[in-house]
Backbone as a ProteinNet text record, in pm:
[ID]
protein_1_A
[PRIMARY]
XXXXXXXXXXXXXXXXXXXXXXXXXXXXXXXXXXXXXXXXXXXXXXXXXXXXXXXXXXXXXXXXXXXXXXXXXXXXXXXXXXXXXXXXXXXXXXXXXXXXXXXXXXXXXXXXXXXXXXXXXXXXXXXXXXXXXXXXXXXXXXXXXXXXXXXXXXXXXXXXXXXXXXXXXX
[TERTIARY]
5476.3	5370.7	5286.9	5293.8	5167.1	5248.6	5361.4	5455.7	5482.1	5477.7	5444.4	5319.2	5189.3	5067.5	5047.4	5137.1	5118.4	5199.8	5276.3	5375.9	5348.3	5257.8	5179.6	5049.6	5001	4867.3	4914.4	5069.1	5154.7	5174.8	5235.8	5292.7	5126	5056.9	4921.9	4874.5	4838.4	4805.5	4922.7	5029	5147.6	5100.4	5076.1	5061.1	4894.4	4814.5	4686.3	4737.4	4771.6	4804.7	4886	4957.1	5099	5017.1	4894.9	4769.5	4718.6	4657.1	4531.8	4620.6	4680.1	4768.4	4851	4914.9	5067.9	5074.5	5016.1	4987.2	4872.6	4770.6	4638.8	4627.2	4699.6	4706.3	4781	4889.8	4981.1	4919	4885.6	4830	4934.6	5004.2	5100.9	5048.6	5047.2	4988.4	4886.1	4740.5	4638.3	4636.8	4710.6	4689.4	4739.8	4850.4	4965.5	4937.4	4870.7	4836	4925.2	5021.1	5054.3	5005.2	4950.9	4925.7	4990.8	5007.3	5120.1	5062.6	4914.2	4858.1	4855.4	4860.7	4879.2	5005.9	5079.9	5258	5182.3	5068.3	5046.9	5018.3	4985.8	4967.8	5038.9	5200.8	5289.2	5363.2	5298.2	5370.3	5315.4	5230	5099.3	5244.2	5187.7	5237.1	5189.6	5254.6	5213.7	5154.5	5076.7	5004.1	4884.1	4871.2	4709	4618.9	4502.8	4400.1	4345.1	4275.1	4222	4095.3	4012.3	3908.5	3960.7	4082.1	4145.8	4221.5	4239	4316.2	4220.3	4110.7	3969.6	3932	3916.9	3894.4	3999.8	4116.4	4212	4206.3	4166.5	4100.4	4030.6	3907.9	3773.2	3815.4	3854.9	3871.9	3959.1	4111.1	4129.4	4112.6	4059.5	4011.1	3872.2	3851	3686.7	3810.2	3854.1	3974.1	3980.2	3997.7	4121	4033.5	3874.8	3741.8	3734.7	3673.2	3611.7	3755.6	3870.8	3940.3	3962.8	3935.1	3963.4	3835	3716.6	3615.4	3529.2	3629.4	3583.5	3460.6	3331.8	3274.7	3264.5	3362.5	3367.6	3450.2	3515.1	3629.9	3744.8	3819.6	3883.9	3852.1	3742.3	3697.4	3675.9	3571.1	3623.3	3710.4	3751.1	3932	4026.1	4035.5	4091.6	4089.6	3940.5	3878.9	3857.8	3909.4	3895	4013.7	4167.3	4285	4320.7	4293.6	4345.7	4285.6	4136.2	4107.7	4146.8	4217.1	4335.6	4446.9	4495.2	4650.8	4707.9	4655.3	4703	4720.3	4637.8	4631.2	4756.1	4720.6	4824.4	5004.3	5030.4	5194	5187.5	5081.1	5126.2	5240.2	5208.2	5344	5490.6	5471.1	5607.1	5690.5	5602.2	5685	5778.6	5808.2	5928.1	5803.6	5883.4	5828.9	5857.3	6004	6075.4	6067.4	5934.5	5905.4	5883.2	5896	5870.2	5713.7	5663.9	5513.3	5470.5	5601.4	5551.5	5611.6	5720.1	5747.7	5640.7	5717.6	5623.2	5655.9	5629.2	5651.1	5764.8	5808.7	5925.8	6050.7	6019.3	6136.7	6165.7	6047.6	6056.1	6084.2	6156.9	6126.4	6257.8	6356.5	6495.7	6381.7	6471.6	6438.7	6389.7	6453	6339	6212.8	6218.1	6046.9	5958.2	6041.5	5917.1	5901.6	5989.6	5966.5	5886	5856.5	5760.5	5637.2	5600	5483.5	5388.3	5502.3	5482.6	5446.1	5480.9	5422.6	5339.4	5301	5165.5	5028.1	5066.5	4986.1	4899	5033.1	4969.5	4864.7	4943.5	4859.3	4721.8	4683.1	4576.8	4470.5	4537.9	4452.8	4429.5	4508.9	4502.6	4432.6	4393.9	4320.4	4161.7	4161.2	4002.5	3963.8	4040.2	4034.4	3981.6	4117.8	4072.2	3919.7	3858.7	3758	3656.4	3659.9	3539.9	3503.4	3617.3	3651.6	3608	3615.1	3578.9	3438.7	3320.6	3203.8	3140.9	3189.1	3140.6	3170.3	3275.4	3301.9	3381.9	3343.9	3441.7	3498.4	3595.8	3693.6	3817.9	3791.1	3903.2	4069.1	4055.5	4218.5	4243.5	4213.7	4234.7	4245.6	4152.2	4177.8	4280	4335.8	4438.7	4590.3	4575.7	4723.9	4732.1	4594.9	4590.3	4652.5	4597.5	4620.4	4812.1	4825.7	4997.2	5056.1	5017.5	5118.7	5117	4965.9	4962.5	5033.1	5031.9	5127.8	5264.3	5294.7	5457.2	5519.5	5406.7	5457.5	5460.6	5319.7	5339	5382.3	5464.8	5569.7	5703	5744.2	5850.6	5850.4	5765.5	5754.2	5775.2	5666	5700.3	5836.3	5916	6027.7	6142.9	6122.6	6179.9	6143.9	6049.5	6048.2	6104	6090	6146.5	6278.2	6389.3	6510.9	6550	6480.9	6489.6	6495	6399.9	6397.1	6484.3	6557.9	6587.2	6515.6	6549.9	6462.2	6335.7	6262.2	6161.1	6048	6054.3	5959.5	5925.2	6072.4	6073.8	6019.5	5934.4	5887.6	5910.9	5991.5	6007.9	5969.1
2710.2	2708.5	2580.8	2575.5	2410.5	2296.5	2298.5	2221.1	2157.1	2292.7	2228.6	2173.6	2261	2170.4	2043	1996.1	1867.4	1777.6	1836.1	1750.5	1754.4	1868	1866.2	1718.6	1680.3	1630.6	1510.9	1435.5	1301	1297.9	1368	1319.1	1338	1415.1	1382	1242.7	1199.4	1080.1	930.3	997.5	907.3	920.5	1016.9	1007	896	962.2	904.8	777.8	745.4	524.8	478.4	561.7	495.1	480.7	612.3	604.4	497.7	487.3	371.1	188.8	220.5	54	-18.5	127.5	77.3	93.8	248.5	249.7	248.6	240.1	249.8	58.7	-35.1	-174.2	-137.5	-81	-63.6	12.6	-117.8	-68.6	-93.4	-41.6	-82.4	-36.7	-230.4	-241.4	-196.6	-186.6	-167.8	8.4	67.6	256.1	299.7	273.4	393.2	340.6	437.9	433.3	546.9	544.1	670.5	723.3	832	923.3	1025	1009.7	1115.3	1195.5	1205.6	1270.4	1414.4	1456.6	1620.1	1654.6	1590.9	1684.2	1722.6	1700	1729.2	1908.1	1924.3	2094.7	2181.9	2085.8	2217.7	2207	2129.9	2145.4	2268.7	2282.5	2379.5	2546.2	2628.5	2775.3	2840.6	2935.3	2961.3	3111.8	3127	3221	3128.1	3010.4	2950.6	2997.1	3004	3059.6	2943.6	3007.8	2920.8	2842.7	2874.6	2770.6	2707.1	2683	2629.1	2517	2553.8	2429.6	2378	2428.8	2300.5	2241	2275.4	2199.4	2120.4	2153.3	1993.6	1897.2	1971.2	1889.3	1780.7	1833.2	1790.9	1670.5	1702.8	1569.6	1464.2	1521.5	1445.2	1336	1370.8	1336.3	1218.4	1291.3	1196.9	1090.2	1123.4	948.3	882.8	911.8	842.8	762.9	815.9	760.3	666.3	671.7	582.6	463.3	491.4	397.1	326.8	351.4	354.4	217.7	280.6	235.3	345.1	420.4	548.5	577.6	603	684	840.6	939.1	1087.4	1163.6	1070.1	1086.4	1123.6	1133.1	1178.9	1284	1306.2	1402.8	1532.9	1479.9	1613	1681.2	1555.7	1606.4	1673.4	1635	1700	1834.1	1869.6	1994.7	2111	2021.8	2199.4	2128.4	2121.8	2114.5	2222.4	2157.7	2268.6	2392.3	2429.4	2528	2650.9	2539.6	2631.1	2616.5	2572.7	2547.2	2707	2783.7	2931.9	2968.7	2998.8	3074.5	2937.1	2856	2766.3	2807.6	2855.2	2875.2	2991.5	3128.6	3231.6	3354.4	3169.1	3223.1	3184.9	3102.1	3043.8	3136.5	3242.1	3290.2	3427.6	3498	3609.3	3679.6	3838.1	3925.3	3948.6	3919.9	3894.2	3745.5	3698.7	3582.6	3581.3	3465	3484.8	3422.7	3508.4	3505	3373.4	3334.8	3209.9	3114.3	3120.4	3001.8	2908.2	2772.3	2699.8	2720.6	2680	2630.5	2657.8	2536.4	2489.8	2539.2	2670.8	2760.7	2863.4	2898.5	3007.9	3045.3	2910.2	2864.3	2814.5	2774.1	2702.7	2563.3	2418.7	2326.4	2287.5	2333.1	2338.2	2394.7	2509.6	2587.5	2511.2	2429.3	2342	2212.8	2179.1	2052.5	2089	2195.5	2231.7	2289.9	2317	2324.1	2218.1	2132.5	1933.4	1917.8	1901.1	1859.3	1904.8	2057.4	2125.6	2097.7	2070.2	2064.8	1917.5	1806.7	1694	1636.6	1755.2	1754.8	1761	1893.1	1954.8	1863.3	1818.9	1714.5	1567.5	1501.8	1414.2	1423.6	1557.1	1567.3	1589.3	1652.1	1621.7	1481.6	1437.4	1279.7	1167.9	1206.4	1098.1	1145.6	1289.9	1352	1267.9	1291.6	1239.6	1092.6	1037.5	883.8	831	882.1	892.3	894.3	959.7	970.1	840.9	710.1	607.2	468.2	493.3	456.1	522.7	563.2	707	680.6	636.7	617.5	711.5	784.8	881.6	826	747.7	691.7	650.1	565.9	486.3	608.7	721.2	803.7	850.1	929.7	996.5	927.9	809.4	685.9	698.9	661	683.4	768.1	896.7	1021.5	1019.9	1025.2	1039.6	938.9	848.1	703.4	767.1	784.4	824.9	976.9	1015.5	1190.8	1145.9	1113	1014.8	923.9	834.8	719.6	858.6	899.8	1030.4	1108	1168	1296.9	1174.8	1088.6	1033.3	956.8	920.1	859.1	966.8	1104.1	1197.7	1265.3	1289.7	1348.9	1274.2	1121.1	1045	1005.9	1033.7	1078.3	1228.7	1295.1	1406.2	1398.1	1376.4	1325.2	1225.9	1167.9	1044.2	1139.2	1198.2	1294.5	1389.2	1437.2	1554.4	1708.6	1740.1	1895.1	1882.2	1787.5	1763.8	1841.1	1899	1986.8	2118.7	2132.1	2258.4	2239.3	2212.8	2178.4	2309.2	2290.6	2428.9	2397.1
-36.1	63.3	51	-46.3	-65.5	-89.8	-59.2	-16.8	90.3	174.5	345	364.2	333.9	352.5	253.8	222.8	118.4	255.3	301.2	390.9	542.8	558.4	675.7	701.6	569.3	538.8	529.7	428	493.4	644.5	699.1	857.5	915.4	922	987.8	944.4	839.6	828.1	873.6	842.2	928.3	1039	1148.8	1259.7	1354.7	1253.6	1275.3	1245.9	1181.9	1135.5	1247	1286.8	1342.3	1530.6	1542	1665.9	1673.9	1552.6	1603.7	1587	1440.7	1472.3	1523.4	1595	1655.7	1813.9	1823.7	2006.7	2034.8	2000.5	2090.5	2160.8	2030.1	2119.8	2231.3	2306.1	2378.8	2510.1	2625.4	2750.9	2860.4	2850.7	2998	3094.3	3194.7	3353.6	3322	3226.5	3187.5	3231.5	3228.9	3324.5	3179.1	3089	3003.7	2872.6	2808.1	2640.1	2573.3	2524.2	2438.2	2343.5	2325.5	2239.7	2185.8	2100.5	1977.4	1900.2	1893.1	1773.3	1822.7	1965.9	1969.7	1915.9	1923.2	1856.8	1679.2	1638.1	1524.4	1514.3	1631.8	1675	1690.6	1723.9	1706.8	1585.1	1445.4	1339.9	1274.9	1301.7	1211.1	1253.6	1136.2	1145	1266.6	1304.5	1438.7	1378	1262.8	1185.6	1202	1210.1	1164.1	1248.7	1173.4	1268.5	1354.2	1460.1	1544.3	1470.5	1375.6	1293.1	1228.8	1120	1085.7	1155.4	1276.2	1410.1	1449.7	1469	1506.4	1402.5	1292.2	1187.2	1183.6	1182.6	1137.9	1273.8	1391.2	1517.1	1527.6	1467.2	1429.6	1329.6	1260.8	1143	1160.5	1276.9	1312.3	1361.8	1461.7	1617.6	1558.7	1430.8	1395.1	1337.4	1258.8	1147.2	1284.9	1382.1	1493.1	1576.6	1576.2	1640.1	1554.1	1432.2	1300.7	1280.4	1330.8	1297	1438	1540.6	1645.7	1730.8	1694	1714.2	1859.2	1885.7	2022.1	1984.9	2036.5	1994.8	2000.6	1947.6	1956.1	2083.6	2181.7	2262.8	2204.8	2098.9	2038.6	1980.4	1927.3	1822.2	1925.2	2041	2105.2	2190.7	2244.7	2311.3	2195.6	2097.4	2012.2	1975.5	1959.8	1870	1959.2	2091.8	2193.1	2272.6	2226.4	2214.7	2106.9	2028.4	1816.4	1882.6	1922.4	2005	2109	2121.3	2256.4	2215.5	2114.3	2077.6	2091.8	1973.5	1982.9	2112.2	2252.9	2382.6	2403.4	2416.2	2479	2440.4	2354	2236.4	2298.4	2339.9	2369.2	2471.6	2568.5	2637.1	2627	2534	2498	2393.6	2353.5	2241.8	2278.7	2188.3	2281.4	2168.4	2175.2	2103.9	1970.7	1923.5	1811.5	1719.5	1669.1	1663	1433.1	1408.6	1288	1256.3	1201.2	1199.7	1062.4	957.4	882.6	950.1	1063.3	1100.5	1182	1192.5	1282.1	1448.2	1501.7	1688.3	1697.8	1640.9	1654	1637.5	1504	1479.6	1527.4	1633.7	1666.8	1848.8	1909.9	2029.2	2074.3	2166.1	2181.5	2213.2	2287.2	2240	2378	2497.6	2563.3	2637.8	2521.9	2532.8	2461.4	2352.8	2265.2	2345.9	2397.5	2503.2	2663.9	2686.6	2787.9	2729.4	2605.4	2576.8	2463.4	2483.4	2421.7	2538.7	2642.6	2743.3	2820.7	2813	2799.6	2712.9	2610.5	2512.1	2529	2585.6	2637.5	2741	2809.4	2933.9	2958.4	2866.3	2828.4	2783.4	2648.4	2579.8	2633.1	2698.2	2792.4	2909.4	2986.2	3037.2	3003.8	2889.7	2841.5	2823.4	2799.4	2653.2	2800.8	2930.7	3031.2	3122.7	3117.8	3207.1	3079.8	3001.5	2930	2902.6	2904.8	2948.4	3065.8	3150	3317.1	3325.2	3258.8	3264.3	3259.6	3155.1	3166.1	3287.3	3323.8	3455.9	3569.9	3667	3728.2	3822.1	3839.7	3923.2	3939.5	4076.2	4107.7	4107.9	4109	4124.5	3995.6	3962.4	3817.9	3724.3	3719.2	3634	3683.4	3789.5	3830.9	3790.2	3837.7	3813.2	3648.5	3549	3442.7	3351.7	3408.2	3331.8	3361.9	3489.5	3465.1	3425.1	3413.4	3309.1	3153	3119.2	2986.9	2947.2	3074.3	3025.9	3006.4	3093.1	3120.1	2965.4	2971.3	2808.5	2671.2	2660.2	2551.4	2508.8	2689.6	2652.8	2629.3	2670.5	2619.4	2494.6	2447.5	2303	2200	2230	2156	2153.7	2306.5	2310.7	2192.9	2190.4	2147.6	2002.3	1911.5	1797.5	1739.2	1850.6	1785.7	1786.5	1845.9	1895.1	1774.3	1742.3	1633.1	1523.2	1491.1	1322.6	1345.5	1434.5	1435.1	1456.1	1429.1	1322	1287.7	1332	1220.5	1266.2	1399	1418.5	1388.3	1344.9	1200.9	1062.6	1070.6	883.5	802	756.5	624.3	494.1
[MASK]
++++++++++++++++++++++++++++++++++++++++++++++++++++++++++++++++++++++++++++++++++++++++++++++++++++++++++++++++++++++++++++++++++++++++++++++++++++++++++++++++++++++++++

């Protein structure tokens, strides 16, 4: 058990580094930023409690600000994402589900690839509404938000594809 959360707590911090140094420079046609740090939500057990998913939210979302330079646009797009992660997985699951597995094991591959791209959606849509408050432009956000759903769900589809399995953490 503290095996996985030892290996949960590497790929989160892999993930947060690989956010702020590798894609947050990456603006295609100034509209498409990819973001990868929600696929960190469907590694978690699909037993975790919901305070436990805002808390790893919350702390996220704050590393990804403080390294980022955001002020708290991450932190709270994040922390009411982890928030809703649970209601969000609930319809994806059957009734015959394993209660220590993760997402990922308990799902065929494309129920986990329609609620990757749920999950994106979600959080991409807070992240760009709160973004929007400082300059608000109905279009730019709109063109925005679907470039960045578009680059994210395929970067992510395409790491997972790359590791394999890896969204099974056992």
């Amino acid at each position: 058990m503290l095996k996985k959360w030892i290996k949960l707590i590497f790929v989160s911090l892999l993930f947060i580094a690989a956010q702020v140094w590798l894609f947050n420079p990456i603006s295609l046609f100034r509209y498409a930023t990819p973001f990868i740090y929600p696929v960190l939500l469907l590694m978690f057990p699909i037993n975790t409690s919901t305070g436990a998913l805002t808390l790893f939210g919350f702390f996220t979302g704050l590393a990804i600000d403080a390294l980022s330079g955001t002020p708290g646009l991450h932190t709270s797009a994040f922390t009411a994402t982890a928030f809703l992660r649970n209601t969000l997985i609930r319809p994806f699951l059957s009734d015959n589900i394993l209660e220590e597995g993760t997402v990922g094991q308990n799902m065929s591959n494309t129920r986990f690839y329609l609620l990757l791209l749920k999950i994106l959606v979600v959080h991409l849509l807070l992240l760009m509404l709160l973004d929007a408050f400082s300059l608000f432009d109905p279009l730019y956000l709109l063109l925005r938000f679907c470039a960045c759903v578009a680059l994210s769900y395929m970067i992510s589809v395409i790491i997972f594809l790359i590791t394999g399995s890896s969204h099974r953490i056992s």
